[in-house]
Short mmCIF file of C-alpha atoms in Angstrom, two decimals:
data_model
loop_
_atom_site.label_atom_id
_atom_site.label_comp_id
_atom_site.label_asym_id
_atom_site.label_seq_id
_atom_site.Cartn_x
_atom_site.Cartn_y
_atom_site.Cartn_z
CA MET A 86 -14.72 33.84 -7.94
CA GLU A 87 -15.36 30.74 -9.42
CA LEU A 88 -14.63 30.39 -13.32
CA THR A 89 -15.33 27.71 -16.13
CA VAL A 90 -13.68 27.78 -18.90
CA SER A 91 -15.19 25.27 -21.73
CA ASN A 92 -12.70 24.23 -24.37
CA SER A 93 -11.86 21.39 -26.92
CA VAL A 94 -8.57 20.22 -25.35
CA SER A 95 -5.90 18.01 -27.31
CA ASN A 96 -7.72 14.73 -26.63
CA GLY A 97 -10.87 15.49 -28.57
CA VAL A 98 -12.70 15.73 -25.11
CA ALA A 99 -15.39 18.74 -24.95
CA ALA A 100 -13.56 19.32 -21.42
CA GLU A 101 -14.91 22.14 -18.53
CA ILE A 102 -11.20 23.53 -16.97
CA ILE A 103 -12.00 24.79 -13.65
CA THR A 104 -9.36 27.20 -12.17
CA LYS A 105 -9.57 30.51 -9.76
CA ASP A 106 -9.12 32.93 -12.04
CA LYS A 107 -9.00 33.09 -16.04
CA VAL A 108 -5.12 34.17 -17.24
CA GLY A 109 -5.10 32.66 -20.46
CA LEU A 110 -5.73 30.02 -22.69
CA ASN A 111 -2.49 27.70 -23.65
CA PRO A 112 -2.84 26.88 -27.56
CA ARG A 113 -1.69 23.89 -27.09
CA ASN A 114 -4.18 21.66 -24.95
CA GLY A 115 -6.81 24.78 -24.53
CA PHE A 116 -5.69 24.40 -20.43
CA VAL A 117 -5.53 27.40 -18.41
CA SER A 118 -2.19 28.55 -18.04
CA MET A 119 -0.88 29.10 -14.77
CA GLU A 120 1.49 32.06 -14.77
CA GLY A 121 0.84 34.64 -12.52
CA LEU A 122 -1.27 32.59 -10.22
CA ASN A 123 0.34 32.12 -6.96
CA LYS A 124 0.20 28.11 -6.82
CA LEU A 125 -0.53 26.09 -9.88
CA GLN A 126 -3.98 24.99 -9.66
CA PRO A 127 -4.90 21.09 -9.94
CA LYS A 128 -5.69 20.36 -13.70
CA ILE A 129 -9.04 18.88 -14.14
CA VAL A 130 -10.63 18.21 -17.67
CA THR A 131 -14.13 16.85 -17.14
CA GLY A 132 -16.06 14.74 -20.22
CA ASP A 133 -18.94 12.48 -20.78
CA CYS A 134 -20.63 10.04 -18.28
CA GLY A 135 -19.05 11.55 -15.10
CA TYR A 136 -15.23 10.94 -16.62
CA ILE A 137 -12.39 12.78 -14.56
CA LEU A 138 -9.14 13.34 -15.68
CA GLU A 139 -6.62 14.55 -12.93
CA ASP A 140 -4.09 15.92 -15.47
CA VAL A 141 -0.41 16.49 -14.64
CA PRO A 142 1.20 20.33 -15.89
CA HIS A 143 2.99 19.97 -19.13
CA LEU A 144 6.35 22.67 -19.03
CA SER A 145 4.02 24.41 -22.53
CA ASP A 146 1.48 25.14 -19.69
CA TYR A 147 3.87 28.22 -18.31
CA ILE A 148 6.42 28.42 -21.74
CA PRO A 149 4.83 29.57 -24.47
CA HIS A 150 6.16 28.04 -27.99
CA LEU A 151 8.00 25.27 -26.50
CA PRO A 152 9.78 23.29 -29.74
CA THR A 153 8.76 19.48 -30.13
CA TYR A 154 11.15 17.08 -31.45
CA THR A 155 10.67 13.27 -32.96
CA ASN A 156 11.13 10.90 -30.14
CA PRO A 157 14.94 9.10 -30.49
CA LEU A 158 12.86 5.68 -30.30
CA GLN A 159 11.47 5.93 -33.54
CA PHE A 160 15.46 5.43 -34.76
CA ASN A 161 15.94 2.75 -32.31
CA PRO A 162 15.98 -0.92 -33.41
CA ALA A 163 15.09 -2.02 -30.04
CA TYR A 164 11.58 0.07 -30.43
CA SER A 165 10.48 0.83 -33.68
CA VAL A 166 9.68 -2.61 -35.11
CA VAL A 167 7.36 -2.90 -31.94
CA LYS A 168 3.99 -1.73 -33.08
CA GLN A 169 1.74 0.87 -31.45
CA TYR A 170 5.14 1.30 -28.75
CA PHE A 171 4.21 5.31 -28.52
CA VAL A 172 1.36 6.02 -25.98
CA ASP A 173 -1.91 7.43 -27.82
CA ILE A 174 -2.68 11.03 -26.47
CA ASP A 175 -6.01 9.66 -25.32
CA ASP A 176 -4.83 7.31 -23.07
CA THR A 177 -5.48 7.40 -19.25
CA VAL A 178 -6.42 4.95 -16.53
CA ALA A 179 -9.15 4.61 -14.40
CA GLN A 180 -8.56 5.04 -10.19
CA LYS A 181 -11.17 2.57 -9.75
CA VAL A 182 -12.48 -0.70 -11.90
CA VAL A 183 -15.44 -1.43 -10.65
CA VAL A 184 -18.67 1.29 -11.38
CA HIS A 185 -22.01 0.42 -11.32
CA LYS A 186 -23.96 0.73 -15.08
CA ASN A 187 -25.47 4.01 -14.15
CA GLY A 188 -23.07 5.99 -11.71
CA PRO A 189 -19.62 7.98 -13.27
CA ARG A 190 -16.50 6.81 -15.09
CA GLY A 191 -14.97 8.51 -11.92
CA VAL A 192 -10.99 9.56 -11.95
CA HIS A 193 -8.75 8.92 -14.61
CA PHE A 194 -4.88 9.39 -14.80
CA ARG A 195 -2.65 9.98 -18.16
CA ARG A 196 -1.43 6.63 -18.76
CA ALA A 197 2.58 6.80 -18.59
CA GLY A 198 4.64 5.81 -21.58
CA PRO A 199 6.79 7.09 -24.60
CA ARG A 200 5.68 9.57 -27.13
CA GLN A 201 6.01 10.27 -30.80
CA ARG A 202 7.17 13.80 -29.51
CA VAL A 203 9.52 14.91 -26.96
CA TYR A 204 10.28 18.17 -25.52
CA PHE A 205 13.98 17.85 -24.92
CA LYS A 206 16.90 17.22 -27.41
CA SER A 207 18.92 14.49 -26.41
CA ASP A 208 22.11 16.02 -26.58
CA GLU A 209 20.89 18.68 -23.99
CA VAL A 210 19.80 17.08 -21.46
CA ARG A 211 21.36 17.42 -18.16
CA ALA A 212 19.37 15.53 -15.82
CA CYS A 213 20.07 14.54 -11.91
CA ILE A 214 18.79 12.16 -9.73
CA VAL A 215 18.66 12.51 -5.48
CA THR A 216 17.63 9.67 -3.17
CA CYS A 217 15.99 10.94 0.10
CA GLY A 218 15.00 9.83 3.61
CA GLY A 219 14.51 6.17 4.63
CA LEU A 220 15.98 3.19 3.22
CA CYS A 221 14.46 0.80 1.21
CA PRO A 222 14.67 -2.06 -1.13
CA GLY A 223 15.19 -1.04 -4.67
CA LEU A 224 16.89 2.25 -4.03
CA ASN A 225 19.78 1.26 -6.42
CA THR A 226 17.19 -0.69 -9.07
CA VAL A 227 15.34 2.85 -9.41
CA ILE A 228 18.97 5.28 -9.89
CA ARG A 229 20.10 2.19 -12.85
CA GLU A 230 17.31 1.72 -14.73
CA ILE A 231 16.80 6.18 -14.35
CA VAL A 232 19.96 6.04 -16.01
CA CYS A 233 20.19 3.12 -18.48
CA GLY A 234 16.55 4.08 -19.31
CA LEU A 235 17.92 7.94 -20.38
CA HIS A 236 21.19 6.37 -21.74
CA HIS A 237 19.88 3.47 -23.87
CA MET A 238 16.49 4.93 -24.96
CA TYR A 239 16.98 8.33 -25.36
CA ASP A 240 21.36 8.32 -25.79
CA VAL A 241 21.18 11.18 -22.78
CA LYS A 242 25.35 11.14 -21.50
CA ARG A 243 24.97 13.57 -18.41
CA VAL A 244 23.14 12.20 -15.81
CA LEU A 245 24.46 13.45 -12.08
CA GLY A 246 23.61 11.83 -9.02
CA ILE A 247 23.35 14.40 -6.45
CA VAL A 248 25.06 12.96 -3.30
CA GLY A 249 23.35 12.76 0.31
CA GLY A 250 19.81 14.34 -0.41
CA TYR A 251 18.09 17.58 -0.48
CA ARG A 252 20.88 18.87 0.82
CA GLY A 253 23.71 17.45 -1.84
CA PHE A 254 22.31 20.50 -3.67
CA TYR A 255 23.99 22.61 -1.49
CA SER A 256 27.27 20.76 -1.82
CA LYS A 257 29.95 20.08 -4.81
CA ASN A 258 29.44 16.82 -3.58
CA THR A 259 27.99 14.79 -7.33
CA ILE A 260 28.73 12.02 -9.01
CA SER A 261 28.38 11.27 -12.65
CA LEU A 262 26.18 8.45 -13.14
CA THR A 263 26.88 6.06 -16.70
CA PRO A 264 25.78 3.10 -17.48
CA LYS A 265 29.12 1.76 -16.47
CA PHE A 266 29.07 3.16 -13.31
CA VAL A 267 25.41 1.73 -12.36
CA ASN A 268 25.55 -1.64 -13.97
CA ASP A 269 25.77 -4.06 -10.99
CA ILE A 270 24.21 -1.37 -8.22
CA HIS A 271 21.01 -3.38 -8.30
CA LYS A 272 22.71 -6.35 -6.33
CA ARG A 273 23.22 -3.78 -3.62
CA GLY A 274 21.55 -2.78 -0.67
CA GLY A 275 20.66 0.87 -0.09
CA THR A 276 22.04 4.01 -2.23
CA VAL A 277 25.11 4.27 -4.27
CA LEU A 278 23.89 8.52 -3.48
CA GLY A 279 23.65 8.36 -0.16
CA THR A 280 20.43 10.01 2.06
CA SER A 281 18.99 11.73 4.37
CA ARG A 282 16.03 13.55 6.17
CA GLY A 283 15.55 17.24 6.23
CA GLY A 284 17.53 19.13 5.19
CA HIS A 285 15.22 20.83 2.17
CA ASP A 286 15.48 24.67 1.28
CA THR A 287 13.70 25.70 -1.45
CA LYS A 288 15.42 28.43 -3.19
CA LYS A 289 18.90 26.95 -2.56
CA ILE A 290 17.98 23.58 -4.26
CA VAL A 291 16.68 25.85 -7.40
CA ASP A 292 19.22 28.19 -7.34
CA SER A 293 21.62 25.00 -7.46
CA ILE A 294 19.16 23.12 -9.99
CA GLN A 295 19.69 26.78 -12.13
CA ASP A 296 23.36 26.66 -11.92
CA ARG A 297 24.22 23.44 -12.71
CA GLY A 298 22.68 23.92 -15.87
CA ILE A 299 19.86 21.10 -15.00
CA ASN A 300 16.46 20.51 -16.70
CA GLN A 301 15.61 17.07 -15.69
CA VAL A 302 14.93 16.77 -11.87
CA TYR A 303 14.68 12.48 -10.47
CA ILE A 304 13.66 12.56 -6.93
CA ILE A 305 13.26 9.04 -5.16
CA GLY A 306 11.33 9.62 -1.29
CA GLY A 307 8.62 8.76 0.53
CA ASP A 308 5.57 11.25 1.85
CA GLY A 309 8.27 14.16 2.73
CA THR A 310 10.24 13.88 -0.10
CA GLN A 311 7.22 14.64 -2.64
CA LYS A 312 6.11 17.05 -0.92
CA GLY A 313 9.35 18.46 -1.00
CA ALA A 314 9.59 17.41 -4.88
CA ALA A 315 6.08 19.63 -5.10
CA VAL A 316 7.39 22.61 -3.56
CA ILE A 317 10.53 22.50 -6.10
CA PHE A 318 8.33 21.87 -8.62
CA GLU A 319 5.96 25.64 -7.84
CA GLU A 320 9.38 27.33 -7.55
CA ILE A 321 10.92 26.51 -11.09
CA ARG A 322 7.75 27.26 -12.67
CA ARG A 323 7.31 30.43 -10.90
CA ARG A 324 10.82 30.90 -12.59
CA GLY A 325 9.93 29.56 -15.67
CA LEU A 326 12.78 27.02 -16.25
CA ASN A 327 12.63 24.99 -18.52
CA VAL A 328 13.25 22.02 -15.94
CA ALA A 329 10.80 18.83 -15.68
CA VAL A 330 10.63 17.51 -11.87
CA ALA A 331 9.18 13.36 -11.92
CA GLY A 332 8.83 12.30 -8.58
CA ILE A 333 8.99 8.42 -7.64
CA PRO A 334 7.14 7.08 -4.98
CA LYS A 335 9.07 5.39 -1.88
CA THR A 336 7.47 4.29 1.14
CA ILE A 337 8.40 0.44 1.83
CA ASP A 338 4.84 0.00 4.23
CA ASN A 339 2.80 0.19 0.35
CA ASP A 340 0.91 3.45 2.31
CA ILE A 341 0.10 5.26 -1.40
CA PRO A 342 -3.13 4.94 -1.34
CA VAL A 343 -3.66 5.86 -5.39
CA ILE A 344 -1.54 2.96 -6.40
CA ASP A 345 -1.03 -0.48 -6.86
CA LYS A 346 1.73 -1.34 -4.86
CA SER A 347 5.23 0.81 -3.58
CA PHE A 348 9.08 -0.52 -4.91
CA GLY A 349 10.70 -2.24 -2.26
CA PHE A 350 7.47 -4.37 -0.55
CA ASP A 351 7.42 -7.45 -1.84
CA THR A 352 11.28 -7.74 -0.57
CA ALA A 353 9.87 -6.58 2.66
CA VAL A 354 7.51 -9.08 3.08
CA GLU A 355 9.57 -11.59 1.60
CA GLU A 356 12.85 -11.46 4.48
CA ALA A 357 9.90 -11.01 7.00
CA GLN A 358 9.24 -14.46 6.04
CA ARG A 359 12.53 -15.46 7.37
CA ALA A 360 11.73 -13.62 10.76
CA ILE A 361 8.70 -15.51 10.93
CA ASN A 362 9.88 -18.77 10.85
CA ALA A 363 12.94 -18.00 13.25
CA ALA A 364 10.32 -16.94 15.42
CA HIS A 365 7.91 -20.30 14.40
CA VAL A 366 11.54 -22.41 14.89
CA GLU A 367 12.00 -20.98 18.83
CA ALA A 368 8.51 -20.88 19.97
CA THR A 369 7.80 -24.43 18.63
CA SER A 370 11.68 -25.74 20.56
CA ILE A 371 10.30 -25.24 24.07
CA GLU A 372 7.48 -25.05 26.80
CA ASN A 373 4.88 -22.38 26.60
CA GLY A 374 7.16 -20.56 23.17
CA ILE A 375 5.91 -17.20 22.31
CA GLY A 376 7.91 -16.00 19.45
CA LEU A 377 7.17 -11.83 18.73
CA VAL A 378 8.38 -10.39 15.74
CA LYS A 379 8.15 -6.47 15.13
CA LEU A 380 8.16 -5.13 11.46
CA MET A 381 7.91 -2.04 10.05
CA GLY A 382 4.61 -0.28 9.42
CA ARG A 383 4.53 3.46 10.81
CA TYR A 384 0.52 3.39 10.22
CA SER A 385 -0.93 0.35 7.97
CA GLY A 386 -0.24 -2.66 8.57
CA TYR A 387 0.83 -4.09 5.29
CA ILE A 388 3.12 -5.89 5.35
CA ALA A 389 2.76 -7.43 8.22
CA MET A 390 0.11 -8.42 7.02
CA TYR A 391 1.09 -9.95 3.91
CA ALA A 392 3.19 -11.76 5.67
CA THR A 393 0.97 -13.12 8.19
CA LEU A 394 -0.83 -14.48 5.58
CA ALA A 395 1.94 -15.83 3.64
CA SER A 396 3.58 -17.55 6.28
CA ARG A 397 0.67 -19.42 8.40
CA ASP A 398 2.22 -19.75 11.25
CA VAL A 399 1.26 -16.55 12.65
CA ASP A 400 -1.47 -16.68 15.63
CA CYS A 401 -1.87 -12.76 15.87
CA CYS A 402 -1.16 -9.98 13.70
CA LEU A 403 -1.13 -6.09 15.35
CA ILE A 404 -1.48 -3.74 12.84
CA PRO A 405 -2.14 -0.04 13.01
CA GLU A 406 -5.63 0.46 11.63
CA SER A 407 -6.88 -2.23 14.15
CA PRO A 408 -7.05 -1.32 17.98
CA PHE A 409 -6.95 -4.12 20.55
CA TYR A 410 -6.20 -4.31 24.27
CA LEU A 411 -4.41 -6.32 26.63
CA GLU A 412 -6.43 -7.32 29.63
CA GLY A 413 -9.71 -8.64 30.38
CA PRO A 414 -11.92 -10.58 28.61
CA GLY A 415 -11.24 -10.89 24.60
CA GLY A 416 -7.86 -9.57 25.51
CA LEU A 417 -4.91 -10.10 24.18
CA PHE A 418 -3.74 -11.31 27.41
CA GLU A 419 -6.31 -13.87 27.53
CA TYR A 420 -5.65 -15.20 23.83
CA ILE A 421 -2.13 -15.66 23.96
CA GLU A 422 -2.88 -18.24 27.74
CA LYS A 423 -5.17 -19.51 25.21
CA ARG A 424 -3.56 -20.37 22.15
CA LEU A 425 -0.36 -21.72 24.38
CA LYS A 426 -2.60 -24.11 26.01
CA GLU A 427 -4.16 -25.32 22.73
CA ASN A 428 -0.59 -25.66 20.55
CA GLY A 429 2.25 -25.30 23.63
CA HIS A 430 3.37 -22.83 21.39
CA MET A 431 3.00 -18.83 19.81
CA VAL A 432 3.75 -16.86 17.03
CA ILE A 433 3.04 -13.25 17.50
CA VAL A 434 3.66 -10.23 14.51
CA ILE A 435 3.27 -6.64 15.68
CA ALA A 436 3.55 -3.69 13.00
CA GLU A 437 5.89 -0.53 14.60
CA GLY A 438 2.73 1.79 14.81
CA ALA A 439 0.56 -0.84 16.37
CA GLY A 440 -0.79 -0.26 20.11
CA GLN A 441 1.25 2.80 20.34
CA GLU A 442 -1.84 4.41 22.18
CA LEU A 443 -1.24 2.02 24.53
CA LEU A 444 1.75 3.09 25.72
CA SER A 445 1.45 4.93 29.11
CA GLU A 446 1.87 8.49 28.35
CA ASN A 447 5.55 9.32 29.98
CA LEU A 448 6.72 6.64 27.13
CA ARG A 449 5.00 8.63 24.80
CA SER A 450 6.85 11.52 22.42
CA THR A 451 3.65 12.54 20.27
CA ASP A 452 5.50 15.70 20.21
CA GLN A 453 8.74 14.73 18.78
CA GLN A 454 9.72 14.57 14.87
CA ASP A 455 12.59 13.45 12.68
CA ALA A 456 13.89 15.83 10.31
CA SER A 457 11.29 14.77 7.42
CA GLY A 458 8.30 15.63 10.13
CA ASN A 459 7.56 11.92 11.01
CA LYS A 460 6.17 11.27 14.50
CA LEU A 461 9.03 9.77 16.71
CA LEU A 462 7.61 6.32 17.83
CA GLN A 463 8.46 4.57 20.92
CA ASP A 464 9.29 1.15 20.60
CA VAL A 465 5.91 -1.07 21.11
CA GLY A 466 7.61 -4.44 20.36
CA LEU A 467 10.52 -4.05 23.22
CA TRP A 468 7.40 -2.83 25.41
CA ILE A 469 4.96 -5.48 24.76
CA SER A 470 7.09 -7.96 25.20
CA GLN A 471 7.92 -7.11 28.78
CA ARG A 472 3.73 -6.42 29.49
CA ILE A 473 3.88 -10.26 28.05
CA LYS A 474 6.54 -11.29 30.66
CA ASP A 475 4.71 -9.41 33.52
CA HIS A 476 1.63 -10.99 32.99
CA PHE A 477 2.56 -14.28 32.83
CA SER A 478 5.12 -13.57 35.82
CA LYS A 479 2.76 -12.20 38.20
CA ARG A 480 -1.26 -13.14 37.48
CA SER A 481 -0.95 -16.27 36.27
CA LYS A 482 1.18 -19.78 36.99
CA MET A 483 1.67 -20.71 33.55
CA ALA A 484 5.14 -20.07 33.13
CA ILE A 485 6.49 -18.62 29.32
CA ASN A 486 9.75 -18.31 26.74
CA LEU A 487 9.01 -15.46 24.66
CA LYS A 488 11.71 -14.25 22.01
CA TYR A 489 11.33 -11.11 20.60
CA ILE A 490 12.62 -9.99 16.80
CA ASP A 491 13.09 -6.50 15.96
CA LEU A 492 13.35 -6.78 11.98
CA MET A 493 13.37 -3.16 11.06
CA TYR A 494 16.85 -2.02 10.29
CA MET A 495 17.19 -5.61 8.30
CA ILE A 496 14.51 -5.11 6.22
CA ARG A 497 15.62 -1.47 4.56
CA ALA A 498 18.98 -2.59 3.69
CA VAL A 499 18.45 -5.83 1.73
CA PRO A 500 18.89 -5.86 -1.92
CA SER A 501 15.26 -5.80 -4.07
CA ASN A 502 14.17 -9.32 -4.82
CA ALA A 503 12.96 -10.07 -8.43
CA SER A 504 9.66 -8.74 -8.66
CA ASP A 505 10.38 -5.43 -7.47
CA ASN A 506 13.54 -5.01 -9.73
CA VAL A 507 10.84 -5.39 -12.69
CA TYR A 508 8.79 -3.15 -10.94
CA CYS A 509 11.82 -0.61 -10.71
CA THR A 510 12.73 -0.94 -14.21
CA LEU A 511 9.14 -0.04 -15.39
CA VAL A 512 8.43 3.17 -13.25
CA ALA A 513 11.78 4.11 -13.26
CA GLN A 514 11.16 4.06 -17.30
CA SER A 515 7.56 5.41 -17.08
CA ALA A 516 8.99 8.57 -15.37
CA VAL A 517 12.13 9.13 -17.84
CA HIS A 518 9.22 8.76 -20.71
CA GLY A 519 7.10 11.67 -18.72
CA ALA A 520 10.12 13.74 -18.30
CA MET A 521 11.21 13.64 -22.19
CA ALA A 522 7.56 14.09 -23.14
CA GLY A 523 7.66 17.37 -20.96
CA TYR A 524 5.24 16.71 -18.06
CA THR A 525 6.48 17.84 -15.44
CA GLY A 526 5.03 17.94 -11.56
CA PHE A 527 4.01 14.09 -11.02
CA THR A 528 4.90 10.91 -9.44
CA VAL A 529 4.60 7.66 -11.22
CA GLY A 530 3.28 4.55 -10.03
CA PRO A 531 0.74 1.78 -11.28
CA VAL A 532 -2.74 2.53 -10.58
CA ASN A 533 -4.81 -0.82 -11.50
CA GLY A 534 -1.90 -2.59 -13.31
CA ARG A 535 -1.68 0.44 -15.79
CA HIS A 536 1.76 2.68 -15.26
CA ALA A 537 0.34 6.33 -14.72
CA TYR A 538 1.10 9.87 -14.13
CA ILE A 539 -0.29 11.01 -11.04
CA PRO A 540 -0.06 14.95 -9.98
CA PHE A 541 2.10 15.39 -6.58
CA HIS A 542 -0.71 17.31 -5.37
CA VAL A 543 -3.16 13.72 -5.41
CA SER A 544 0.04 11.40 -4.58
#
């Protein structure tokens, strides 16, 4: 039965907390305790004028009488001189900034940043960092800034690096991460911790966390990784462990709707410019030249679209969100022929997930998945290159010269650029502040220009 509990919460807003069962009120913030439920219910706070706060879990929600401590930043000369450095308990970030005057205020998230009180003693913190899934520019920067943030801001000395993704929790292969060790890793591509897909066994992972005495877990990875992080958090909560779980979302495709941008995206667009420029040079250097560039983008074409808009040399951009066809009036072949007659050359950019529905049934592999659960895609770049060549060799008198550039893995392996380095620093430090403040079961990212803590079920 649905139950609405009205109570005054810590931010002073008269709120309604809706859960499936009344298990007991938490005296810290008025939220209903989730202990006894099989699965943690979302913490939803409603206020006046349609205000809705999608709040993140807190350790004190299921561990009563947790002590708090003064934030060490108050005594750090680099931070203590800054007025209003600590985030106010009432600070939230609106998911949407465009609203109607008579409409609801909409969904908000708790603002990221340091709090005046923390829930961990610095010398008792034993943190770990793990990277999972595919490579992405900025992974090493995030690792570096988590380590440096814990060390320099909170005087945390013990940080473990879990080697090889989730399955690394089962092995004894760990790296002691110190500021000296991570000093220049942001200048390298990839991840110093190694990575893998799959290998997720919740019980074994939490057993390892418990056995190692870890009380802060930082998980860097994509959609599948964050789903795994949510399950790990649920098991930690079920066992009643005083362990904060923080996720840092990683997707080079920039396809997380709730946040403004993901790290690695700016670097990917910048690298894509080099390939597009090379394709343009090739195309313009020969009669009826066609430069075809395949970029990353399984289900969204942000990299392809932004690279196209920035380049101005692209004649046609094909992305998963916009279906297209090859033959007949208005088809791709007709458009290519038109552009070649007008300009004598053409540049095409295609995202890896575009046109998958056009591949013949015997080439498609809709039921096959990788270890992370992602659908395996056929190489649409090679396929469409061959279709274009076949069309103009058999059905047209126009001779073409097509050059195909596949930039997929080159983009993933490069170091992050300046813009992404700044982003990674902010997102990593926000995760550290959240974990030290006792928040758990969250990911972090910019929402309308302000970093916020986002519950796993939303991200």
